[in-house]
Amino acid sequence: YLFLKILALIIAILLWFQQVLLKEQTTDITFPIYVENVPANFVILSENVSSIPVTVQARGLDLISLKKAKHSFRINAANFHFGENIIHLTKQNLELPPQKNFEILDIKKNVVTVYLDKISTKSVPIEIRFAGSKDEEFFLKNQIKNINQSVAVKGPSSIISKMKKVQTAKISRKLLKNDKLEIALIKPKPNVQLLKKKIILQVTKLKIVSKTISLIPIRYSLKEKISIIPQKVSVMVQGPENIVRKLNSRNIVATIRTEKLKGDFATVDFKLPAGVKLLEYTPQKIQIIRNKK
């Protein structure tokens, strides 16, 4: 009896499926939109819709077949002009199978706006990006020779006119081979074309040198009503030769944080150019003289 019950259930399911697949049904199917034959020197800037729901009537089996097939609305843009183009979609825009076993009842949204923009090309500077602060410091010490490069970009005029730069992928010391870096350029927008996809950077390893710089004035807040002795310090710094050899007392800032003063002596804080390291300074402590009111 169990076998007969299972057999009856299978037959019932098959009959139900047959009824569903052969019975006329109405449903909505989404059709993508493709714009063809865009005039030369123009590009589609945007469309207000990318697909349209269509009400279709057909047998269940035919509806399944239609959903799996790659059918779409085709728009011929051969006569389109710059700017806004309004299209009224009809059944004639639909790319359908030659043997239609279904009926199109309704096109839910039959008005589509397509915007065309002119294609333009211009050259923009390339911005080098670093993987981290240590990598940036490394490439400051080991100078990139041809850092000031540019790249031609091509795309919609309204986008290209506003572009200021193109960024590189982040560079690191690990990518350096034979004093060269091969770096990919990052595409700024999907509809913008880079006329070259990567650049070669040449790196020169620089000599590290030390230098002593004297008579650097110490800055402090005059509101504290104090005097300091001495008023200038000397420092020894280390860094790339091309940076260090140009340094003087105006390039280094020495300060005392007067808001943290407690005793009669203070230490000095220094602000140095990027890539330059402080080795030592004299004197190590500055005497604080508090002026009487």
PDB file of C-alpha atoms in Angstrom:
ATOM      1  CA  TYR A   1       0.000   0.000   0.000  1.00  0.00           C
ATOM      2  CA  LEU A   2       2.879   2.384   0.752  1.00  0.00           C
ATOM      3  CA  PHE A   3       4.272   1.877  -2.750  1.00  0.00           C
ATOM      4  CA  LEU A   4       0.862   2.647  -4.280  1.00  0.00           C
ATOM      5  CA  LYS A   5       0.552   5.826  -2.200  1.00  0.00           C
ATOM      6  CA  ILE A   6       3.993   7.039  -3.317  1.00  0.00           C
ATOM      7  CA  LEU A   7       3.172   6.220  -6.944  1.00  0.00           C
ATOM      8  CA  ALA A   8      -0.113   8.111  -6.701  1.00  0.00           C
ATOM      9  CA  LEU A   9       1.694  11.116  -5.207  1.00  0.00           C
ATOM     10  CA  ILE A  10       4.300  11.145  -8.002  1.00  0.00           C
ATOM     11  CA  ILE A  11       1.568  10.943 -10.645  1.00  0.00           C
ATOM     12  CA  ALA A  12      -0.320  13.814  -8.964  1.00  0.00           C
ATOM     13  CA  ILE A  13       2.838  15.971  -8.945  1.00  0.00           C
ATOM     14  CA  LEU A  14       3.527  15.209 -12.600  1.00  0.00           C
ATOM     15  CA  LEU A  15      -0.049  16.092 -13.545  1.00  0.00           C
ATOM     16  CA  TRP A  16       0.224  19.327 -11.570  1.00  0.00           C
ATOM     17  CA  PHE A  17       3.506  20.255 -13.286  1.00  0.00           C
ATOM     18  CA  GLN A  18       1.982  19.437 -16.681  1.00  0.00           C
ATOM     19  CA  GLN A  19      -0.955  21.690 -15.963  1.00  0.00           C
ATOM     20  CA  VAL A  20       1.272  24.518 -14.801  1.00  0.00           C
ATOM     21  CA  LEU A  21       3.633  24.230 -17.772  1.00  0.00           C
ATOM     22  CA  LEU A  22       0.895  23.981 -20.409  1.00  0.00           C
ATOM     23  CA  LYS A  23      -1.548  26.472 -18.928  1.00  0.00           C
ATOM     24  CA  GLU A  24      -1.629  30.099 -20.194  1.00  0.00           C
ATOM     25  CA  GLN A  25      -0.076  32.441 -17.607  1.00  0.00           C
ATOM     26  CA  THR A  26       0.635  36.156 -17.270  1.00  0.00           C
ATOM     27  CA  THR A  27       3.833  37.442 -15.655  1.00  0.00           C
ATOM     28  CA  ASP A  28       6.375  40.290 -15.782  1.00  0.00           C
ATOM     29  CA  ILE A  29       9.797  39.677 -17.331  1.00  0.00           C
ATOM     30  CA  THR A  30      12.612  42.229 -17.186  1.00  0.00           C
ATOM     31  CA  PHE A  31      14.341  42.993 -20.505  1.00  0.00           C
ATOM     32  CA  PRO A  32      17.721  44.814 -20.541  1.00  0.00           C
ATOM     33  CA  ILE A  33      18.248  47.813 -22.831  1.00  0.00           C
ATOM     34  CA  TYR A  34      21.100  48.013 -25.361  1.00  0.00           C
ATOM     35  CA  VAL A  35      21.935  51.162 -27.310  1.00  0.00           C
ATOM     36  CA  GLU A  36      23.549  50.492 -30.700  1.00  0.00           C
ATOM     37  CA  ASN A  37      25.172  52.509 -33.510  1.00  0.00           C
ATOM     38  CA  VAL A  38      26.224  55.457 -31.325  1.00  0.00           C
ATOM     39  CA  PRO A  39      27.584  58.243 -33.644  1.00  0.00           C
ATOM     40  CA  ALA A  40      31.355  58.640 -33.878  1.00  0.00           C
ATOM     41  CA  ASN A  41      32.954  61.043 -31.367  1.00  0.00           C
ATOM     42  CA  PHE A  42      30.009  60.578 -28.991  1.00  0.00           C
ATOM     43  CA  VAL A  43      29.583  58.413 -25.920  1.00  0.00           C
ATOM     44  CA  ILE A  44      26.611  57.435 -23.779  1.00  0.00           C
ATOM     45  CA  LEU A  45      26.930  59.463 -20.605  1.00  0.00           C
ATOM     46  CA  SER A  46      23.980  57.855 -18.845  1.00  0.00           C
ATOM     47  CA  GLU A  47      20.572  56.297 -19.231  1.00  0.00           C
ATOM     48  CA  ASN A  48      17.677  56.891 -16.860  1.00  0.00           C
ATOM     49  CA  VAL A  49      16.908  53.144 -16.867  1.00  0.00           C
ATOM     50  CA  SER A  50      18.913  50.021 -17.730  1.00  0.00           C
ATOM     51  CA  SER A  51      16.094  47.481 -17.957  1.00  0.00           C
ATOM     52  CA  ILE A  52      12.325  47.480 -18.509  1.00  0.00           C
ATOM     53  CA  PRO A  53       9.678  45.146 -17.018  1.00  0.00           C
ATOM     54  CA  VAL A  54       7.285  43.759 -19.664  1.00  0.00           C
ATOM     55  CA  THR A  55       3.997  41.944 -19.044  1.00  0.00           C
ATOM     56  CA  VAL A  56       3.945  38.720 -21.080  1.00  0.00           C
ATOM     57  CA  GLN A  57       1.257  36.081 -21.593  1.00  0.00           C
ATOM     58  CA  ALA A  58       2.239  32.539 -22.616  1.00  0.00           C
ATOM     59  CA  ARG A  59       2.273  28.936 -21.538  1.00  0.00           C
ATOM     60  CA  GLY A  60       4.355  28.183 -18.475  1.00  0.00           C
ATOM     61  CA  LEU A  61       6.864  26.205 -20.527  1.00  0.00           C
ATOM     62  CA  ASP A  62       7.291  29.096 -23.011  1.00  0.00           C
ATOM     63  CA  LEU A  63       7.703  31.608 -20.152  1.00  0.00           C
ATOM     64  CA  ILE A  64      10.515  29.527 -18.673  1.00  0.00           C
ATOM     65  CA  SER A  65      12.201  29.387 -22.071  1.00  0.00           C
ATOM     66  CA  LEU A  66      11.796  33.166 -22.539  1.00  0.00           C
ATOM     67  CA  LYS A  67      13.283  33.983 -19.131  1.00  0.00           C
ATOM     68  CA  LYS A  68      16.369  31.857 -19.870  1.00  0.00           C
ATOM     69  CA  ALA A  69      16.908  33.305 -23.347  1.00  0.00           C
ATOM     70  CA  LYS A  70      18.919  36.517 -23.864  1.00  0.00           C
ATOM     71  CA  HIS A  71      16.275  38.867 -25.270  1.00  0.00           C
ATOM     72  CA  SER A  72      16.423  42.639 -24.959  1.00  0.00           C
ATOM     73  CA  PHE A  73      15.261  46.068 -26.106  1.00  0.00           C
ATOM     74  CA  ARG A  74      17.479  47.367 -28.931  1.00  0.00           C
ATOM     75  CA  ILE A  75      17.728  51.133 -29.465  1.00  0.00           C
ATOM     76  CA  ASN A  76      19.285  52.450 -32.673  1.00  0.00           C
ATOM     77  CA  ALA A  77      21.238  55.616 -31.822  1.00  0.00           C
ATOM     78  CA  ALA A  78      22.391  56.378 -35.386  1.00  0.00           C
ATOM     79  CA  ASN A  79      20.387  59.647 -35.471  1.00  0.00           C
ATOM     80  CA  PHE A  80      20.946  60.672 -31.862  1.00  0.00           C
ATOM     81  CA  HIS A  81      22.318  64.147 -31.077  1.00  0.00           C
ATOM     82  CA  PHE A  82      24.424  65.710 -28.310  1.00  0.00           C
ATOM     83  CA  GLY A  83      22.592  65.912 -24.987  1.00  0.00           C
ATOM     84  CA  GLU A  84      19.208  64.439 -24.126  1.00  0.00           C
ATOM     85  CA  ASN A  85      17.490  61.961 -26.451  1.00  0.00           C
ATOM     86  CA  ILE A  86      14.005  60.729 -25.539  1.00  0.00           C
ATOM     87  CA  ILE A  87      12.954  57.302 -26.852  1.00  0.00           C
ATOM     88  CA  HIS A  88       9.442  55.820 -26.873  1.00  0.00           C
ATOM     89  CA  LEU A  89       9.795  52.053 -26.609  1.00  0.00           C
ATOM     90  CA  THR A  90       7.447  49.808 -28.566  1.00  0.00           C
ATOM     91  CA  LYS A  91       7.205  46.107 -29.352  1.00  0.00           C
ATOM     92  CA  GLN A  92       9.329  46.804 -32.440  1.00  0.00           C
ATOM     93  CA  ASN A  93      12.274  47.614 -30.132  1.00  0.00           C
ATOM     94  CA  LEU A  94      12.148  44.138 -28.634  1.00  0.00           C
ATOM     95  CA  GLU A  95      14.523  41.499 -29.931  1.00  0.00           C
ATOM     96  CA  LEU A  96      12.361  38.366 -29.758  1.00  0.00           C
ATOM     97  CA  PRO A  97      12.675  34.774 -30.969  1.00  0.00           C
ATOM     98  CA  PRO A  98      11.452  34.168 -34.554  1.00  0.00           C
ATOM     99  CA  GLN A  99       8.686  31.811 -33.390  1.00  0.00           C
ATOM    100  CA  LYS A 100       6.712  33.732 -30.797  1.00  0.00           C
ATOM    101  CA  ASN A 101       4.556  31.526 -28.602  1.00  0.00           C
ATOM    102  CA  PHE A 102       3.696  34.405 -26.295  1.00  0.00           C
ATOM    103  CA  GLU A 103       1.992  37.801 -26.364  1.00  0.00           C
ATOM    104  CA  ILE A 104       3.336  41.147 -25.149  1.00  0.00           C
ATOM    105  CA  LEU A 105       0.540  42.755 -23.117  1.00  0.00           C
ATOM    106  CA  ASP A 106       2.237  45.824 -21.685  1.00  0.00           C
ATOM    107  CA  ILE A 107       5.574  47.658 -21.549  1.00  0.00           C
ATOM    108  CA  LYS A 108       5.692  49.063 -18.013  1.00  0.00           C
ATOM    109  CA  LYS A 109       7.964  52.024 -18.814  1.00  0.00           C
ATOM    110  CA  ASN A 110       7.893  53.004 -22.454  1.00  0.00           C
ATOM    111  CA  VAL A 111       9.860  56.272 -22.280  1.00  0.00           C
ATOM    112  CA  VAL A 112      13.655  56.148 -21.965  1.00  0.00           C
ATOM    113  CA  THR A 113      16.084  59.080 -21.891  1.00  0.00           C
ATOM    114  CA  VAL A 114      19.607  58.570 -23.228  1.00  0.00           C
ATOM    115  CA  TYR A 115      22.254  61.283 -22.743  1.00  0.00           C
ATOM    116  CA  LEU A 116      25.071  61.607 -25.274  1.00  0.00           C
ATOM    117  CA  ASP A 117      28.263  63.497 -24.555  1.00  0.00           C
ATOM    118  CA  LYS A 118      31.182  64.407 -26.799  1.00  0.00           C
ATOM    119  CA  ILE A 119      34.409  62.417 -26.452  1.00  0.00           C
ATOM    120  CA  SER A 120      37.450  64.464 -25.484  1.00  0.00           C
ATOM    121  CA  THR A 121      41.075  63.758 -24.596  1.00  0.00           C
ATOM    122  CA  LYS A 122      43.458  65.626 -22.306  1.00  0.00           C
ATOM    123  CA  SER A 123      46.662  65.075 -20.381  1.00  0.00           C
ATOM    124  CA  VAL A 124      46.544  65.075 -16.564  1.00  0.00           C
ATOM    125  CA  PRO A 125      49.344  64.707 -13.978  1.00  0.00           C
ATOM    126  CA  ILE A 126      49.971  61.386 -12.234  1.00  0.00           C
ATOM    127  CA  GLU A 127      49.865  61.278  -8.429  1.00  0.00           C
ATOM    128  CA  ILE A 128      52.185  58.729  -6.828  1.00  0.00           C
ATOM    129  CA  ARG A 129      50.653  56.900  -3.859  1.00  0.00           C
ATOM    130  CA  PHE A 130      52.669  55.085  -1.194  1.00  0.00           C
ATOM    131  CA  ALA A 131      51.764  51.888   0.652  1.00  0.00           C
ATOM    132  CA  GLY A 132      52.722  53.412   3.994  1.00  0.00           C
ATOM    133  CA  SER A 133      54.713  56.093   5.788  1.00  0.00           C
ATOM    134  CA  LYS A 134      57.888  53.974   5.829  1.00  0.00           C
ATOM    135  CA  ASP A 135      57.659  53.451   2.063  1.00  0.00           C
ATOM    136  CA  GLU A 136      57.171  57.187   1.542  1.00  0.00           C
ATOM    137  CA  GLU A 137      60.224  57.903   3.688  1.00  0.00           C
ATOM    138  CA  PHE A 138      62.230  55.319   1.720  1.00  0.00           C
ATOM    139  CA  PHE A 139      61.408  56.950  -1.608  1.00  0.00           C
ATOM    140  CA  LEU A 140      62.213  60.375  -0.212  1.00  0.00           C
ATOM    141  CA  LYS A 141      65.653  59.099   0.669  1.00  0.00           C
ATOM    142  CA  ASN A 142      65.991  57.186  -2.593  1.00  0.00           C
ATOM    143  CA  GLN A 143      64.725  59.717  -5.064  1.00  0.00           C
ATOM    144  CA  ILE A 144      62.332  58.915  -7.925  1.00  0.00           C
ATOM    145  CA  LYS A 145      63.848  60.578 -10.994  1.00  0.00           C
ATOM    146  CA  ASN A 146      60.819  60.804 -13.286  1.00  0.00           C
ATOM    147  CA  ILE A 147      58.138  61.455 -10.675  1.00  0.00           C
ATOM    148  CA  ASN A 148      56.471  64.296 -12.601  1.00  0.00           C
ATOM    149  CA  GLN A 149      54.684  62.267 -15.262  1.00  0.00           C
ATOM    150  CA  SER A 150      51.314  62.701 -16.956  1.00  0.00           C
ATOM    151  CA  VAL A 151      48.857  60.453 -18.805  1.00  0.00           C
ATOM    152  CA  ALA A 152      46.301  61.062 -21.561  1.00  0.00           C
ATOM    153  CA  VAL A 153      42.706  60.296 -20.581  1.00  0.00           C
ATOM    154  CA  LYS A 154      39.762  59.902 -22.937  1.00  0.00           C
ATOM    155  CA  GLY A 155      36.049  59.953 -22.235  1.00  0.00           C
ATOM    156  CA  PRO A 156      32.924  62.126 -21.851  1.00  0.00           C
ATOM    157  CA  SER A 157      33.801  65.835 -21.987  1.00  0.00           C
ATOM    158  CA  SER A 158      31.743  66.640 -18.890  1.00  0.00           C
ATOM    159  CA  ILE A 159      33.863  64.197 -16.868  1.00  0.00           C
ATOM    160  CA  ILE A 160      37.251  64.741 -18.524  1.00  0.00           C
ATOM    161  CA  SER A 161      37.063  68.530 -18.067  1.00  0.00           C
ATOM    162  CA  LYS A 162      36.836  68.100 -14.273  1.00  0.00           C
ATOM    163  CA  MET A 163      39.663  65.569 -13.940  1.00  0.00           C
ATOM    164  CA  LYS A 164      42.701  66.941 -12.106  1.00  0.00           C
ATOM    165  CA  LYS A 165      44.892  63.845 -11.685  1.00  0.00           C
ATOM    166  CA  VAL A 166      45.224  60.086 -12.084  1.00  0.00           C
ATOM    167  CA  GLN A 167      46.512  58.024  -9.169  1.00  0.00           C
ATOM    168  CA  THR A 168      48.903  55.103  -9.233  1.00  0.00           C
ATOM    169  CA  ALA A 169      48.523  51.853  -7.355  1.00  0.00           C
ATOM    170  CA  LYS A 170      50.309  52.115  -4.001  1.00  0.00           C
ATOM    171  CA  ILE A 171      54.053  51.652  -4.312  1.00  0.00           C
ATOM    172  CA  SER A 172      56.308  49.946  -1.792  1.00  0.00           C
ATOM    173  CA  ARG A 173      59.962  49.036  -1.446  1.00  0.00           C
ATOM    174  CA  LYS A 174      59.141  45.382  -2.237  1.00  0.00           C
ATOM    175  CA  LEU A 175      58.213  46.329  -5.821  1.00  0.00           C
ATOM    176  CA  LEU A 176      61.639  47.836  -6.547  1.00  0.00           C
ATOM    177  CA  LYS A 177      63.632  45.755  -9.071  1.00  0.00           C
ATOM    178  CA  ASN A 178      66.902  46.909 -10.649  1.00  0.00           C
ATOM    179  CA  ASP A 179      66.206  50.465  -9.455  1.00  0.00           C
ATOM    180  CA  LYS A 180      62.878  50.506 -11.337  1.00  0.00           C
ATOM    181  CA  LEU A 181      59.199  50.364 -10.405  1.00  0.00           C
ATOM    182  CA  GLU A 182      56.503  49.201 -12.835  1.00  0.00           C
ATOM    183  CA  ILE A 183      53.276  50.675 -11.444  1.00  0.00           C
ATOM    184  CA  ALA A 184      49.675  50.324 -12.656  1.00  0.00           C
ATOM    185  CA  LEU A 185      47.496  53.399 -13.056  1.00  0.00           C
ATOM    186  CA  ILE A 186      44.060  53.405 -11.411  1.00  0.00           C
ATOM    187  CA  LYS A 187      41.131  54.009 -13.745  1.00  0.00           C
ATOM    188  CA  PRO A 188      39.295  56.994 -12.199  1.00  0.00           C
ATOM    189  CA  LYS A 189      35.820  56.196 -13.602  1.00  0.00           C
ATOM    190  CA  PRO A 190      34.328  53.260 -15.571  1.00  0.00           C
ATOM    191  CA  ASN A 191      33.618  55.368 -18.683  1.00  0.00           C
ATOM    192  CA  VAL A 192      37.079  57.005 -18.741  1.00  0.00           C
ATOM    193  CA  GLN A 193      39.848  55.378 -20.776  1.00  0.00           C
ATOM    194  CA  LEU A 194      43.539  55.607 -19.843  1.00  0.00           C
ATOM    195  CA  LEU A 195      45.691  55.725 -22.971  1.00  0.00           C
ATOM    196  CA  LYS A 196      48.445  53.958 -21.016  1.00  0.00           C
ATOM    197  CA  LYS A 197      47.785  51.577 -18.134  1.00  0.00           C
ATOM    198  CA  LYS A 198      51.122  51.608 -16.331  1.00  0.00           C
ATOM    199  CA  ILE A 199      54.256  53.706 -15.885  1.00  0.00           C
ATOM    200  CA  ILE A 200      57.918  52.972 -15.157  1.00  0.00           C
ATOM    201  CA  LEU A 201      59.534  54.884 -12.278  1.00  0.00           C
ATOM    202  CA  GLN A 202      63.311  55.114 -12.040  1.00  0.00           C
ATOM    203  CA  VAL A 203      64.756  55.248  -8.532  1.00  0.00           C
ATOM    204  CA  THR A 204      68.172  56.662  -7.646  1.00  0.00           C
ATOM    205  CA  LYS A 205      69.634  55.433  -4.369  1.00  0.00           C
ATOM    206  CA  LEU A 206      70.988  58.514  -2.618  1.00  0.00           C
ATOM    207  CA  LYS A 207      73.952  58.867  -0.304  1.00  0.00           C
ATOM    208  CA  ILE A 208      73.087  59.383   3.389  1.00  0.00           C
ATOM    209  CA  VAL A 209      75.103  62.177   5.034  1.00  0.00           C
ATOM    210  CA  SER A 210      75.255  64.048   8.353  1.00  0.00           C
ATOM    211  CA  LYS A 211      75.442  67.778   8.955  1.00  0.00           C
ATOM    212  CA  THR A 212      75.713  70.121  11.931  1.00  0.00           C
ATOM    213  CA  ILE A 213      73.574  73.250  11.866  1.00  0.00           C
ATOM    214  CA  SER A 214      74.192  75.986  14.423  1.00  0.00           C
ATOM    215  CA  LEU A 215      72.346  78.991  15.823  1.00  0.00           C
ATOM    216  CA  ILE A 216      68.792  77.730  15.432  1.00  0.00           C
ATOM    217  CA  PRO A 217      66.504  80.138  17.355  1.00  0.00           C
ATOM    218  CA  ILE A 218      64.260  78.567  20.009  1.00  0.00           C
ATOM    219  CA  ARG A 219      60.605  79.571  19.802  1.00  0.00           C
ATOM    220  CA  TYR A 220      58.351  79.897  22.860  1.00  0.00           C
ATOM    221  CA  SER A 221      55.193  81.670  23.953  1.00  0.00           C
ATOM    222  CA  LEU A 222      55.731  85.255  25.090  1.00  0.00           C
ATOM    223  CA  LYS A 223      52.572  85.056  27.231  1.00  0.00           C
ATOM    224  CA  GLU A 224      54.446  83.040  29.861  1.00  0.00           C
ATOM    225  CA  LYS A 225      56.614  86.018  30.802  1.00  0.00           C
ATOM    226  CA  ILE A 226      59.833  84.058  30.820  1.00  0.00           C
ATOM    227  CA  SER A 227      63.331  84.314  29.390  1.00  0.00           C
ATOM    228  CA  ILE A 228      65.531  81.415  28.262  1.00  0.00           C
ATOM    229  CA  ILE A 229      69.269  80.767  28.266  1.00  0.00           C
ATOM    230  CA  PRO A 230      70.568  80.067  25.695  1.00  0.00           C
ATOM    231  CA  GLN A 231      68.177  81.311  23.049  1.00  0.00           C
ATOM    232  CA  LYS A 232      69.672  79.204  20.242  1.00  0.00           C
ATOM    233  CA  VAL A 233      70.727  75.566  19.791  1.00  0.00           C
ATOM    234  CA  SER A 234      72.877  73.499  17.452  1.00  0.00           C
ATOM    235  CA  VAL A 235      71.791  70.194  15.928  1.00  0.00           C
ATOM    236  CA  MET A 236      73.334  67.290  14.050  1.00  0.00           C
ATOM    237  CA  VAL A 237      70.993  65.759  11.476  1.00  0.00           C
ATOM    238  CA  GLN A 238      71.193  62.860   9.026  1.00  0.00           C
ATOM    239  CA  GLY A 239      69.417  62.205   5.747  1.00  0.00           C
ATOM    240  CA  PRO A 240      69.641  62.088   1.932  1.00  0.00           C
ATOM    241  CA  GLU A 241      72.504  64.157   0.614  1.00  0.00           C
ATOM    242  CA  ASN A 242      70.351  66.177  -1.782  1.00  0.00           C
ATOM    243  CA  ILE A 243      68.124  67.311   1.131  1.00  0.00           C
ATOM    244  CA  VAL A 244      70.623  67.671   3.970  1.00  0.00           C
ATOM    245  CA  ARG A 245      73.160  69.750   2.037  1.00  0.00           C
ATOM    246  CA  LYS A 246      70.490  72.448   1.468  1.00  0.00           C
ATOM    247  CA  LEU A 247      69.453  72.697   5.131  1.00  0.00           C
ATOM    248  CA  ASN A 248      70.144  75.785   7.243  1.00  0.00           C
ATOM    249  CA  SER A 249      68.837  77.281  10.490  1.00  0.00           C
ATOM    250  CA  ARG A 250      65.639  78.468   8.754  1.00  0.00           C
ATOM    251  CA  ASN A 251      64.604  74.931   7.730  1.00  0.00           C
ATOM    252  CA  ILE A 252      64.504  73.533  11.272  1.00  0.00           C
ATOM    253  CA  VAL A 253      62.015  74.688  13.888  1.00  0.00           C
ATOM    254  CA  ALA A 254      63.029  74.438  17.584  1.00  0.00           C
ATOM    255  CA  THR A 255      60.337  75.031  20.228  1.00  0.00           C
ATOM    256  CA  ILE A 256      59.748  74.796  23.975  1.00  0.00           C
ATOM    257  CA  ARG A 257      56.322  73.752  25.201  1.00  0.00           C
ATOM    258  CA  THR A 258      55.809  76.416  27.836  1.00  0.00           C
ATOM    259  CA  GLU A 259      52.422  75.043  28.902  1.00  0.00           C
ATOM    260  CA  LYS A 260      54.195  72.028  30.456  1.00  0.00           C
ATOM    261  CA  LEU A 261      56.900  73.978  32.299  1.00  0.00           C
ATOM    262  CA  LYS A 262      57.317  73.004  35.975  1.00  0.00           C
ATOM    263  CA  GLY A 263      60.969  73.411  36.960  1.00  0.00           C
ATOM    264  CA  ASP A 264      63.785  75.713  35.903  1.00  0.00           C
ATOM    265  CA  PHE A 265      64.853  73.699  32.866  1.00  0.00           C
ATOM    266  CA  ALA A 266      63.124  72.547  29.668  1.00  0.00           C
ATOM    267  CA  THR A 267      63.890  70.285  26.737  1.00  0.00           C
ATOM    268  CA  VAL A 268      63.580  71.300  23.075  1.00  0.00           C
ATOM    269  CA  ASP A 269      61.246  69.849  20.440  1.00  0.00           C
ATOM    270  CA  PHE A 270      62.296  69.892  16.779  1.00  0.00           C
ATOM    271  CA  LYS A 271      60.354  69.879  13.526  1.00  0.00           C
ATOM    272  CA  LEU A 272      62.492  68.530  10.671  1.00  0.00           C
ATOM    273  CA  PRO A 273      61.942  68.183   6.899  1.00  0.00           C
ATOM    274  CA  ALA A 274      60.601  64.821   5.709  1.00  0.00           C
ATOM    275  CA  GLY A 275      63.326  62.170   5.427  1.00  0.00           C
ATOM    276  CA  VAL A 276      65.694  63.962   7.846  1.00  0.00           C
ATOM    277  CA  LYS A 277      66.600  62.405  11.211  1.00  0.00           C
ATOM    278  CA  LEU A 278      67.791  64.217  14.343  1.00  0.00           C
ATOM    279  CA  LEU A 279      70.986  62.683  15.764  1.00  0.00           C
ATOM    280  CA  GLU A 280      71.713  65.056  18.656  1.00  0.00           C
ATOM    281  CA  TYR A 281      71.434  68.647  19.772  1.00  0.00           C
ATOM    282  CA  THR A 282      73.239  70.959  22.228  1.00  0.00           C
ATOM    283  CA  PRO A 283      72.591  72.155  24.808  1.00  0.00           C
ATOM    284  CA  GLN A 284      70.290  69.349  25.986  1.00  0.00           C
ATOM    285  CA  LYS A 285      68.467  71.542  28.519  1.00  0.00           C
ATOM    286  CA  ILE A 286      67.423  75.165  28.375  1.00  0.00           C
ATOM    287  CA  GLN A 287      67.349  77.287  31.530  1.00  0.00           C
ATOM    288  CA  ILE A 288      64.051  79.036  32.262  1.00  0.00           C
ATOM    289  CA  ILE A 289      64.145  82.466  33.943  1.00  0.00           C
ATOM    290  CA  ARG A 290      60.772  83.639  35.194  1.00  0.00           C
ATOM    291  CA  ASN A 291      60.363  87.393  34.911  1.00  0.00           C
ATOM    292  CA  LYS A 292      59.097  89.187  38.012  1.00  0.00           C
ATOM    293  CA  LYS A 293      55.712  90.946  37.710  1.00  0.00           C
TER     294      LYS A 293
END
